[in-house]
Coordinates of C-alpha atoms in Angstrom, one line a residue:
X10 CA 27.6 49.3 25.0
X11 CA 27.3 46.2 22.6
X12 CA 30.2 44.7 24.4
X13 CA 28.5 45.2 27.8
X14 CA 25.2 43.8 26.3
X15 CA 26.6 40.9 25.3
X16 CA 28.5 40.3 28.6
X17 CA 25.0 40.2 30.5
X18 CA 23.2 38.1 28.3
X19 CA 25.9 35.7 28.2
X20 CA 25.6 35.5 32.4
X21 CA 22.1 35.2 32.4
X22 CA 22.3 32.3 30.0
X23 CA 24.5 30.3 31.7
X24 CA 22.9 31.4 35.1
X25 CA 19.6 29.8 33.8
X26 CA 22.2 27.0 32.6
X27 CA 23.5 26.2 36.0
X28 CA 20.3 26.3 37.6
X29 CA 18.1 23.7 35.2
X30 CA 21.1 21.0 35.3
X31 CA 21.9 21.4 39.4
X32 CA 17.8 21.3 39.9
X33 CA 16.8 18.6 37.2
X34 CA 13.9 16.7 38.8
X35 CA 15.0 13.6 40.3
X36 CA 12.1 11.2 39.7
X37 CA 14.3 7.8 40.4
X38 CA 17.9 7.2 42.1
X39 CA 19.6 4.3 44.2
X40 CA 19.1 4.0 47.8
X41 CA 21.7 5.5 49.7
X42 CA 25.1 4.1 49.8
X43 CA 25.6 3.8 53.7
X44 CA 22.7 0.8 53.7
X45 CA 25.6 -1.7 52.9
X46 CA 26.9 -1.8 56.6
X47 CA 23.6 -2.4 57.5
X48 CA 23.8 -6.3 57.9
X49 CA 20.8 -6.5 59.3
X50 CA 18.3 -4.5 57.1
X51 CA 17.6 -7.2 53.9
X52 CA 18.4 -4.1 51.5
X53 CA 22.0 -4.1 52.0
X54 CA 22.7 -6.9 49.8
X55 CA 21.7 -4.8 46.6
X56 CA 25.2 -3.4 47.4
X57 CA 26.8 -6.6 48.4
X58 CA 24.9 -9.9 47.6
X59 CA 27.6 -11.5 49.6
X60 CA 26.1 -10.5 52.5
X61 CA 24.9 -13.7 54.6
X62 CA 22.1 -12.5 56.6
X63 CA 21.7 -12.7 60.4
X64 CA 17.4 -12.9 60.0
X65 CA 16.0 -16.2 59.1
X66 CA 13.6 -14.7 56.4
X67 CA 11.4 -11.3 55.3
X68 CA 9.3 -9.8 53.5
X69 CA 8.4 -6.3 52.5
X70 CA 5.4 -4.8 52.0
X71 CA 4.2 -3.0 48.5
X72 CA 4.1 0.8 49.0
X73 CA 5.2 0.6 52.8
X74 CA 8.8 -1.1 51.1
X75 CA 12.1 0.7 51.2
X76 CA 12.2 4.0 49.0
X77 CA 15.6 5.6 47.3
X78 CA 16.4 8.4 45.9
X79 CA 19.7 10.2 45.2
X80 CA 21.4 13.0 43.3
X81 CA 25.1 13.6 42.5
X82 CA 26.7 16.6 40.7
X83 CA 30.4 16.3 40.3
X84 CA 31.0 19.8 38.6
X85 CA 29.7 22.2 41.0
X86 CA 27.0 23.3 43.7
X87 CA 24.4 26.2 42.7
X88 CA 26.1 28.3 45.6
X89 CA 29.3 28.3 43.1
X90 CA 27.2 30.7 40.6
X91 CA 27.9 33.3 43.4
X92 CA 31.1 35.0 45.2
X93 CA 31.3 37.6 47.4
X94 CA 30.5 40.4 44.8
X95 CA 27.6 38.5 43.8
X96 CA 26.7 36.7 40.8
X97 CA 29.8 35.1 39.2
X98 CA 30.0 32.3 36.6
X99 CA 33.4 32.7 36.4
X100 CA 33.4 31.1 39.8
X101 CA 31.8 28.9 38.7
X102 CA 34.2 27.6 35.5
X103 CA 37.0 27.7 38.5
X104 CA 35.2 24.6 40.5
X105 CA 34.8 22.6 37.2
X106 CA 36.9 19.6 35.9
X107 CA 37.7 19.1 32.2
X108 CA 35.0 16.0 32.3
X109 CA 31.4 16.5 34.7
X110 CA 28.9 14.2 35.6
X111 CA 25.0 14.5 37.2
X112 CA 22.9 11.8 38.0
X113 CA 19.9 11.7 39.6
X114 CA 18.0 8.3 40.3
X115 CA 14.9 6.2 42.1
X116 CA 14.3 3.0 43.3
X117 CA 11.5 1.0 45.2
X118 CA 10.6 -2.5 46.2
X119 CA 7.1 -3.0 44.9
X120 CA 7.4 -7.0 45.7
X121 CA 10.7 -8.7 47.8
X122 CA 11.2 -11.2 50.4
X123 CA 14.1 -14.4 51.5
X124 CA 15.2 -16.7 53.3
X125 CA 17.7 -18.7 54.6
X126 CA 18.1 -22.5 54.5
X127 CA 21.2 -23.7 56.8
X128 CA 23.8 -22.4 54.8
X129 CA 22.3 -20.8 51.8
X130 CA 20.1 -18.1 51.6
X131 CA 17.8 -16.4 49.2
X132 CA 15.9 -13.8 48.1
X133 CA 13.6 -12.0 45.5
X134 CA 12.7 -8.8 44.1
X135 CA 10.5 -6.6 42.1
X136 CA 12.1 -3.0 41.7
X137 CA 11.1 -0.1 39.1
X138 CA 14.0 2.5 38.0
X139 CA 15.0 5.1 36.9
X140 CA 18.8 6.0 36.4
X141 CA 19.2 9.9 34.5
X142 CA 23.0 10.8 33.7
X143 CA 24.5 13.4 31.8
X144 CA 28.0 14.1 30.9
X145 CA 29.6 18.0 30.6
X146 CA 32.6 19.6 29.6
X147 CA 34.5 22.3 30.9
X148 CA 35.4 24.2 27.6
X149 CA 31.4 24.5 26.7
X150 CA 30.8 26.6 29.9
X151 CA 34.0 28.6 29.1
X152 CA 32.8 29.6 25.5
X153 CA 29.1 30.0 26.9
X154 CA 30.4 32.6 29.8
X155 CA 33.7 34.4 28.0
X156 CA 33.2 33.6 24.5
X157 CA 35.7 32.3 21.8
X158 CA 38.0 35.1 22.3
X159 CA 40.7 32.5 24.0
X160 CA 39.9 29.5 21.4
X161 CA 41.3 31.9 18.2
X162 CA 43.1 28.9 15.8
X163 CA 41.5 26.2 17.9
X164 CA 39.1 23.2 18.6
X165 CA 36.1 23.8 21.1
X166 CA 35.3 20.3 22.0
X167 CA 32.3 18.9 23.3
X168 CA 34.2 15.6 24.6
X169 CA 32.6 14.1 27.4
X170 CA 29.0 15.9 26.8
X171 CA 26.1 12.8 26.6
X172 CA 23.3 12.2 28.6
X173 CA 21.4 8.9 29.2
X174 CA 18.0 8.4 30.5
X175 CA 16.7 5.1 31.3
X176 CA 13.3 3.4 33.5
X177 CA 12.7 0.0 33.6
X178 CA 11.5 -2.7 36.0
X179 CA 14.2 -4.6 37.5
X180 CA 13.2 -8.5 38.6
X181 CA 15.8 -9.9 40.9
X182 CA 16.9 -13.5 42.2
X183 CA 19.7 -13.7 44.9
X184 CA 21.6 -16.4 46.6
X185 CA 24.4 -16.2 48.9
X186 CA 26.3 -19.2 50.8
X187 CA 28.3 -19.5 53.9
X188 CA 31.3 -20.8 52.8
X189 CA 33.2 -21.2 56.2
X190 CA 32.9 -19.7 59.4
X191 CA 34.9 -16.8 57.7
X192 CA 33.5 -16.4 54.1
X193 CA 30.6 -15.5 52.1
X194 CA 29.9 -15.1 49.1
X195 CA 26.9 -14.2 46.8
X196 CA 25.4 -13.2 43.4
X197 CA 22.0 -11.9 42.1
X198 CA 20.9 -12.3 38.7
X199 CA 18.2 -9.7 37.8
X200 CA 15.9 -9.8 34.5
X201 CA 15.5 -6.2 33.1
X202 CA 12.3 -5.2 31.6
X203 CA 13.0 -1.4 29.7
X204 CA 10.2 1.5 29.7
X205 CA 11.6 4.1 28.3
X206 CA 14.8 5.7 27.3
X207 CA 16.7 8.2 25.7
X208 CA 21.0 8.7 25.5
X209 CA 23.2 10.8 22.8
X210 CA 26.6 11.1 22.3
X211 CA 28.2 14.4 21.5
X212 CA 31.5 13.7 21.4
X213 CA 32.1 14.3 17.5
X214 CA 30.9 18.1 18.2
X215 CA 33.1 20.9 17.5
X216 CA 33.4 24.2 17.2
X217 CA 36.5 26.7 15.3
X218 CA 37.5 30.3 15.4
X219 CA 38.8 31.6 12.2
X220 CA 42.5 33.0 13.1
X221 CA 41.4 35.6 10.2
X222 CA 37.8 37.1 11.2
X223 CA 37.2 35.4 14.1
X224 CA 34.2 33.8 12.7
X225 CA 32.9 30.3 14.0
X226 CA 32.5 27.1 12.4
X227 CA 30.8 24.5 13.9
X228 CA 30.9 20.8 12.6
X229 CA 29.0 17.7 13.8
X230 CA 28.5 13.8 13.9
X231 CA 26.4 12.5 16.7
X232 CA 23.7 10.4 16.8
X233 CA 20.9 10.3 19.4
X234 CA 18.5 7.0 20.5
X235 CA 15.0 6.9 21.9
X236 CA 12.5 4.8 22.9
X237 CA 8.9 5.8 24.0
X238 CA 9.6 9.5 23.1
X239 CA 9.4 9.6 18.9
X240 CA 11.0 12.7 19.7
X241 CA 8.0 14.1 19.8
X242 CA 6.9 13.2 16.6
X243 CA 4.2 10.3 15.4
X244 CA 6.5 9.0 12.9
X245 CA 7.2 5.7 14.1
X246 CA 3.7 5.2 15.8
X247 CA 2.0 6.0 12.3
X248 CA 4.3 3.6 10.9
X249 CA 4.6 0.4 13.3
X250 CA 1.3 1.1 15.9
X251 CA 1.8 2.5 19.2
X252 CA 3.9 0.5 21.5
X253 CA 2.2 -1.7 24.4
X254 CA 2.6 -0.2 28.0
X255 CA 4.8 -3.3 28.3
X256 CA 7.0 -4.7 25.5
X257 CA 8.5 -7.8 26.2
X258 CA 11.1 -7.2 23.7
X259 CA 12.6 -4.7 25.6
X260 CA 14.8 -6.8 28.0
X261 CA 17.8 -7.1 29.8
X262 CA 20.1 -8.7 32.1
X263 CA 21.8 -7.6 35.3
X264 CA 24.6 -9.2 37.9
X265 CA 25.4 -8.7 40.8
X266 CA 28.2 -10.3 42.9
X267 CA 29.8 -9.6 46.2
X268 CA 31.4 -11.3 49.2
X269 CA 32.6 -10.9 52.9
X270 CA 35.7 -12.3 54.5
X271 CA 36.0 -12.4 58.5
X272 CA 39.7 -11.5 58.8
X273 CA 39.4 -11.8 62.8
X274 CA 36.9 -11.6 65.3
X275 CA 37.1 -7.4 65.2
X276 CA 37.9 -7.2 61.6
X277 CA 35.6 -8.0 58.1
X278 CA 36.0 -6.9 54.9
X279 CA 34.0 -6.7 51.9
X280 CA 34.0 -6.1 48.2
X281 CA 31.5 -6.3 45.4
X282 CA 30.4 -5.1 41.9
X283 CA 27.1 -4.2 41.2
X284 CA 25.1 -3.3 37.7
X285 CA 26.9 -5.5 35.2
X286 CA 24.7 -5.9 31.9
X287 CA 22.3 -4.5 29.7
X288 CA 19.2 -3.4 28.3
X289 CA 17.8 -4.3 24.9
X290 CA 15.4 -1.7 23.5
X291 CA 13.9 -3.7 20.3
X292 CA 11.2 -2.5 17.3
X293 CA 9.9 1.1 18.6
X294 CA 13.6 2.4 19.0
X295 CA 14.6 5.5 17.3
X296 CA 18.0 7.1 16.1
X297 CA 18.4 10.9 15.5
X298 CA 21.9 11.4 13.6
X299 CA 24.0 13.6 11.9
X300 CA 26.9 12.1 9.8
X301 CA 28.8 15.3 9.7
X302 CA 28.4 18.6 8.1
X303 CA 29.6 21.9 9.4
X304 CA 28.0 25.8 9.1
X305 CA 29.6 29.5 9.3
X306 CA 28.5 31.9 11.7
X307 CA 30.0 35.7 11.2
X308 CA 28.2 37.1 13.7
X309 CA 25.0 39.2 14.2
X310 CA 24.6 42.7 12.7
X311 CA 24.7 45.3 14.8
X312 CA 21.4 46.9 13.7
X313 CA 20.1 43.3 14.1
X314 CA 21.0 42.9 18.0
X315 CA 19.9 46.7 18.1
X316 CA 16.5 46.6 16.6
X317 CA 17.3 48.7 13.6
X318 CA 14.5 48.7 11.7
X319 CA 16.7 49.7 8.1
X320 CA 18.7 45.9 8.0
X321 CA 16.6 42.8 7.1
X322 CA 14.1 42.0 9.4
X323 CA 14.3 38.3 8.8
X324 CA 17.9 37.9 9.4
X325 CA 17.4 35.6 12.4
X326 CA 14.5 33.7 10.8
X327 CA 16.7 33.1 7.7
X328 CA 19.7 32.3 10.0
X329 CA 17.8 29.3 11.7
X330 CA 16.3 28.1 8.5
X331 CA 20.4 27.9 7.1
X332 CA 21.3 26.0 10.4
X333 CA 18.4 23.7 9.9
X334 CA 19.0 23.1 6.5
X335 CA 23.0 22.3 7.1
X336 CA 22.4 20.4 10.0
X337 CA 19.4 18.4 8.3
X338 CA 19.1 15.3 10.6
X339 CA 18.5 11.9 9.5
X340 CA 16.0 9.4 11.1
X341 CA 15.6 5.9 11.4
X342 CA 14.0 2.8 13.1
X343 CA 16.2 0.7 15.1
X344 CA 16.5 -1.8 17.8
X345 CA 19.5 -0.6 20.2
X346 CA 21.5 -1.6 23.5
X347 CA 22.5 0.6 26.1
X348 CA 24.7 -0.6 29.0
X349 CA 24.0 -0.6 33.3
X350 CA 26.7 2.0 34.9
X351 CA 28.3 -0.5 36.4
X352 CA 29.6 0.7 40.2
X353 CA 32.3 -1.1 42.6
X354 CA 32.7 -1.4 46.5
X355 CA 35.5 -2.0 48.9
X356 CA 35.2 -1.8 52.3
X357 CA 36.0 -3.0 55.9
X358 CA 34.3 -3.3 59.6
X359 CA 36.0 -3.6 62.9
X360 CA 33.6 -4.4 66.2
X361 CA 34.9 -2.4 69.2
X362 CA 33.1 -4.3 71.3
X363 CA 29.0 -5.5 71.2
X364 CA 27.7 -1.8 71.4
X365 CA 30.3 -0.2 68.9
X366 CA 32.2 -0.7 65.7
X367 CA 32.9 1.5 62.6
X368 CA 33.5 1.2 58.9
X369 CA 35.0 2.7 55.6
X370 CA 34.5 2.0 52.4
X371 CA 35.8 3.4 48.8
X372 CA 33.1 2.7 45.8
X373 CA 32.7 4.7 42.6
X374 CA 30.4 4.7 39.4
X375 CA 31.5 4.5 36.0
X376 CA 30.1 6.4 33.1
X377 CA 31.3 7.1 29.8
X378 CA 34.5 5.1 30.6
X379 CA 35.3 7.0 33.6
X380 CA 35.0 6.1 37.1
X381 CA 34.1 8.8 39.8
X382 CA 34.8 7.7 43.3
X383 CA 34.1 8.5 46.7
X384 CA 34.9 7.4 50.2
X385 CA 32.8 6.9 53.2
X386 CA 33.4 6.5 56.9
X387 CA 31.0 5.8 59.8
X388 CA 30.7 4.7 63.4
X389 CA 27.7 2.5 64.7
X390 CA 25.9 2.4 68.2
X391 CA 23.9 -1.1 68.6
X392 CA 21.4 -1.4 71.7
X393 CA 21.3 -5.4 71.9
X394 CA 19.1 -6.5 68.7
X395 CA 16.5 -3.9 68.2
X396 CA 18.0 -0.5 67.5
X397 CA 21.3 0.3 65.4
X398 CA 22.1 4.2 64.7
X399 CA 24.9 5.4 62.7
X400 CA 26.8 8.7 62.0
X401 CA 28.5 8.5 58.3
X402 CA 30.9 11.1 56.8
X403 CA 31.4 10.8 53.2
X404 CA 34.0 12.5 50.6
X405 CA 32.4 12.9 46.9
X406 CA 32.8 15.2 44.2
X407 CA 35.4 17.7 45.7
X408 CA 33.0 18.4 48.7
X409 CA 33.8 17.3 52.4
X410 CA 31.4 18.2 54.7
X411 CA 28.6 15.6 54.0
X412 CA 27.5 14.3 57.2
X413 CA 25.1 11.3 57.4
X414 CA 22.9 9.2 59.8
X415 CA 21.3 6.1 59.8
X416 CA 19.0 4.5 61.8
X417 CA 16.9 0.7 62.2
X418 CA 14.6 -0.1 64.4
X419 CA 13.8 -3.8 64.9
X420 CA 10.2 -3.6 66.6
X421 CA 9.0 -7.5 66.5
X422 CA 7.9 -8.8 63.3
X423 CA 8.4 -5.5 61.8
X424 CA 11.3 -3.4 60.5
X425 CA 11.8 -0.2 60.1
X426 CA 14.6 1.8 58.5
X427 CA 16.1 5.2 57.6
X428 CA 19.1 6.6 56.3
X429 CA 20.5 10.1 54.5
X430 CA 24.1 10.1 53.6
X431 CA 24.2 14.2 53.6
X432 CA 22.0 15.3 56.4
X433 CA 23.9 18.6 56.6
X434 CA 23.1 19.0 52.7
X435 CA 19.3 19.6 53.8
X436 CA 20.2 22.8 55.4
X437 CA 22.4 23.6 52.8
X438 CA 21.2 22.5 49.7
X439 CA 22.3 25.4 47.7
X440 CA 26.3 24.0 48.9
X441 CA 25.0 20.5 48.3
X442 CA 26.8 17.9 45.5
X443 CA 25.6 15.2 47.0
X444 CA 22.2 14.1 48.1

């Protein structure tokens, strides 16, 4: 009976688990990775800044400007908590990799316009973000769903498990030359301004099973930063003052760079890299840390997990207050850095003629000092200057069947643009790794 208790609460938990990562709110992301073959559309050089536009010059309107917003989950899809008995975590361990990422993100163009002068052209932007990523392991979900009965004698690592959380206000300044009648190139430069952040590292987590008694020892060294949260605590603010809605010694510094070669008349290709730098968050930053320290765990009573009124009745209120106490936390005030994830592109075009062409590209993202990739095709329909559709098809995070569209109309003085790389993923978001 005990054994079949624990089983269910043990699916529950991670049930719950699954669900709150898969479905964390997106509140910011990056616009959607298709916009790149979208010469026309002033946008697509935030992927490649070596684009050399076709327009003479633009300008986008605040709240009517372009809007993105994306989500990525490399480990699974919440329709991988079920098989065909029903609810199954196990499933769900199966689809995972040793190392998982999420991220979720959101971007929009308060303030940009350009132009182009002969042979050189630039433009200007004014762009909040937000950028949330979290890193997960494998063996965590595999100790959460079957316990440590398989990790007798050994290490439970939590390698790979870190999240960062970061909104700021991006200011950017792009140029981009016609070379020759076959290359372009192009860079942006973009001054950071930081709002808030949070990231932690718990790498130097682990956890052991006695070979003996099967008891658990966990040890720790991590160390967590903030800025703008206090970890909910007035600490800092009591301290230093509350921070300004806007502190100008929160800053950074972006680059982007890109460029286009015209192989033929039919054929173009293109690579950039985009999100190299930093951002500084200074005087109202915060470090949570643990320089390492370990505590026991034998287990719960049984009269405990049953209610048994004869055993201690504060056992579980005594058994926090020891992990509190062994785990006691040090705090400080600091000024910290955290780095842009940094993501490359590669890719080519070739015109079929003046009403068709098609393209591919590879590009991935790196975090934590690992790049996850993905590939994208698509095929293009132009009606003479004013209307471009696509249909995309991209391959990310062990799914295949993300479908995308595109569309741009040209309408005078006015354009207007939209884009999903996994259309089918609306229908299906419980499939969905990919938004």
């Amino acid at each position: 009976m005990m054994t079949k208790m624990k089983t269910k609460m043990r699916y529950i938990y991670i049930a719950l688990l699954a669900v709150s990562i898969f479905y964390t709110k997106p509140t910011q992301a990056q616009y959607a990775e298709q916009q790149v073959f979208y010469k026309n559309l002033p946008q697509a050089r935030y992927i490649n800044p070596g684009i050399f536009p076709e327009y003479t010059g633009y300008f986008t309107f605040p709240v009517l400007s372009g809007y993105g917003l994306t989500a990525t989950n490399s480990g699974f899809a919440f329709n991988d908590l079920f098989d065909a008995n029903g609810l199954s975590p196990n499933n769900l361990l199966s689809t995972l990799k040793n190392k998982n990422y999420l991220n979720v993100g959101y971007v929009n163009d308060i303030i940009g316009f350009g132009f182009r002068v002969k042979k050189n052209a630039f433009s200007f932007n004014v762009s909040p973000k937000l950028d949330v990523n979290l890193g997960y392991n494998k063996s965590l979900f595999d100790f959460l769903i079957n316990g440590n009965s398989s990790y007798i004698g050994k290490d439970i690592s939590l390698d790979g498990f870190g999240f960062d959380v970061s909104s700021y206000l991006e200011t950017g300044i792009g140029y981009s030359r016609e070379v020759n009648e076959k290359l372009d190139v192009g860079g942006r430069i973009k001054l950071l301004l930081g709002a808030a952040n949070i990231n932690g590292d718990f790498d130097g987590i682990k956890l052991t099973t006695n070979e003996d008694d099967y008891s658990l020892t966990a040890s720790s060294q991590f160390s967590v930063n903030a800025y703008g949260t206090f970890f909910a605590d007035d600490s800092i603010a009591n301290s230093l003052g509350n921070p300004s809605p806007v502190n100008t010694g929160n800053l950074g510094l972006g680059i982007d760079l890109g460029g286009t070669y015209k192989v033929s008349d039919e054929l173009s290709v293109f690579a950039s890299i985009v999100d190299l730098g930093y951002l500084k968050w200074a005087d109202y930053g915060e470090t949570l840390y643990n320089d390492g320290s370990s505590f026991s765990f034998d287990g719960v009573p049984y009269n405990e997990l049953m209610g048994d009124d004869s055993g201690d009745s504060d056992y579980f209120e005594n058994l926090l207050d020891s992990l509190v106490d062994e785990f006691e936390l040090s705090r400080d005030q600091v000024s910290y850095r955290t780095q842009l994830k940094t993501k490359l592109y590669a890719g080519a075009e070739y015109k079929l003629n003046k009403y068709f062409d098609g393209q591919g590209m590879l590009f991935g993202r790196f975090y934590k000092g690992k790049l996850y990739p993905m590939y994208m095709l698509a095929g293009s329909f132009h009606l003479n200057r004013w209307l471009t559709t696509k249909i995309t098809y991209a391959g990310v995070n062990g799914s295949y069947n993300n479908i995308g569209a595109g569309l741009v109309l040209h309408t005078g003085a006015f354009q207007l643009y939209a884009m999903m790389d996994n259309v089918s993923g609306l229908a299906a978001v419980d499939y969905a790794r990919y938004m």
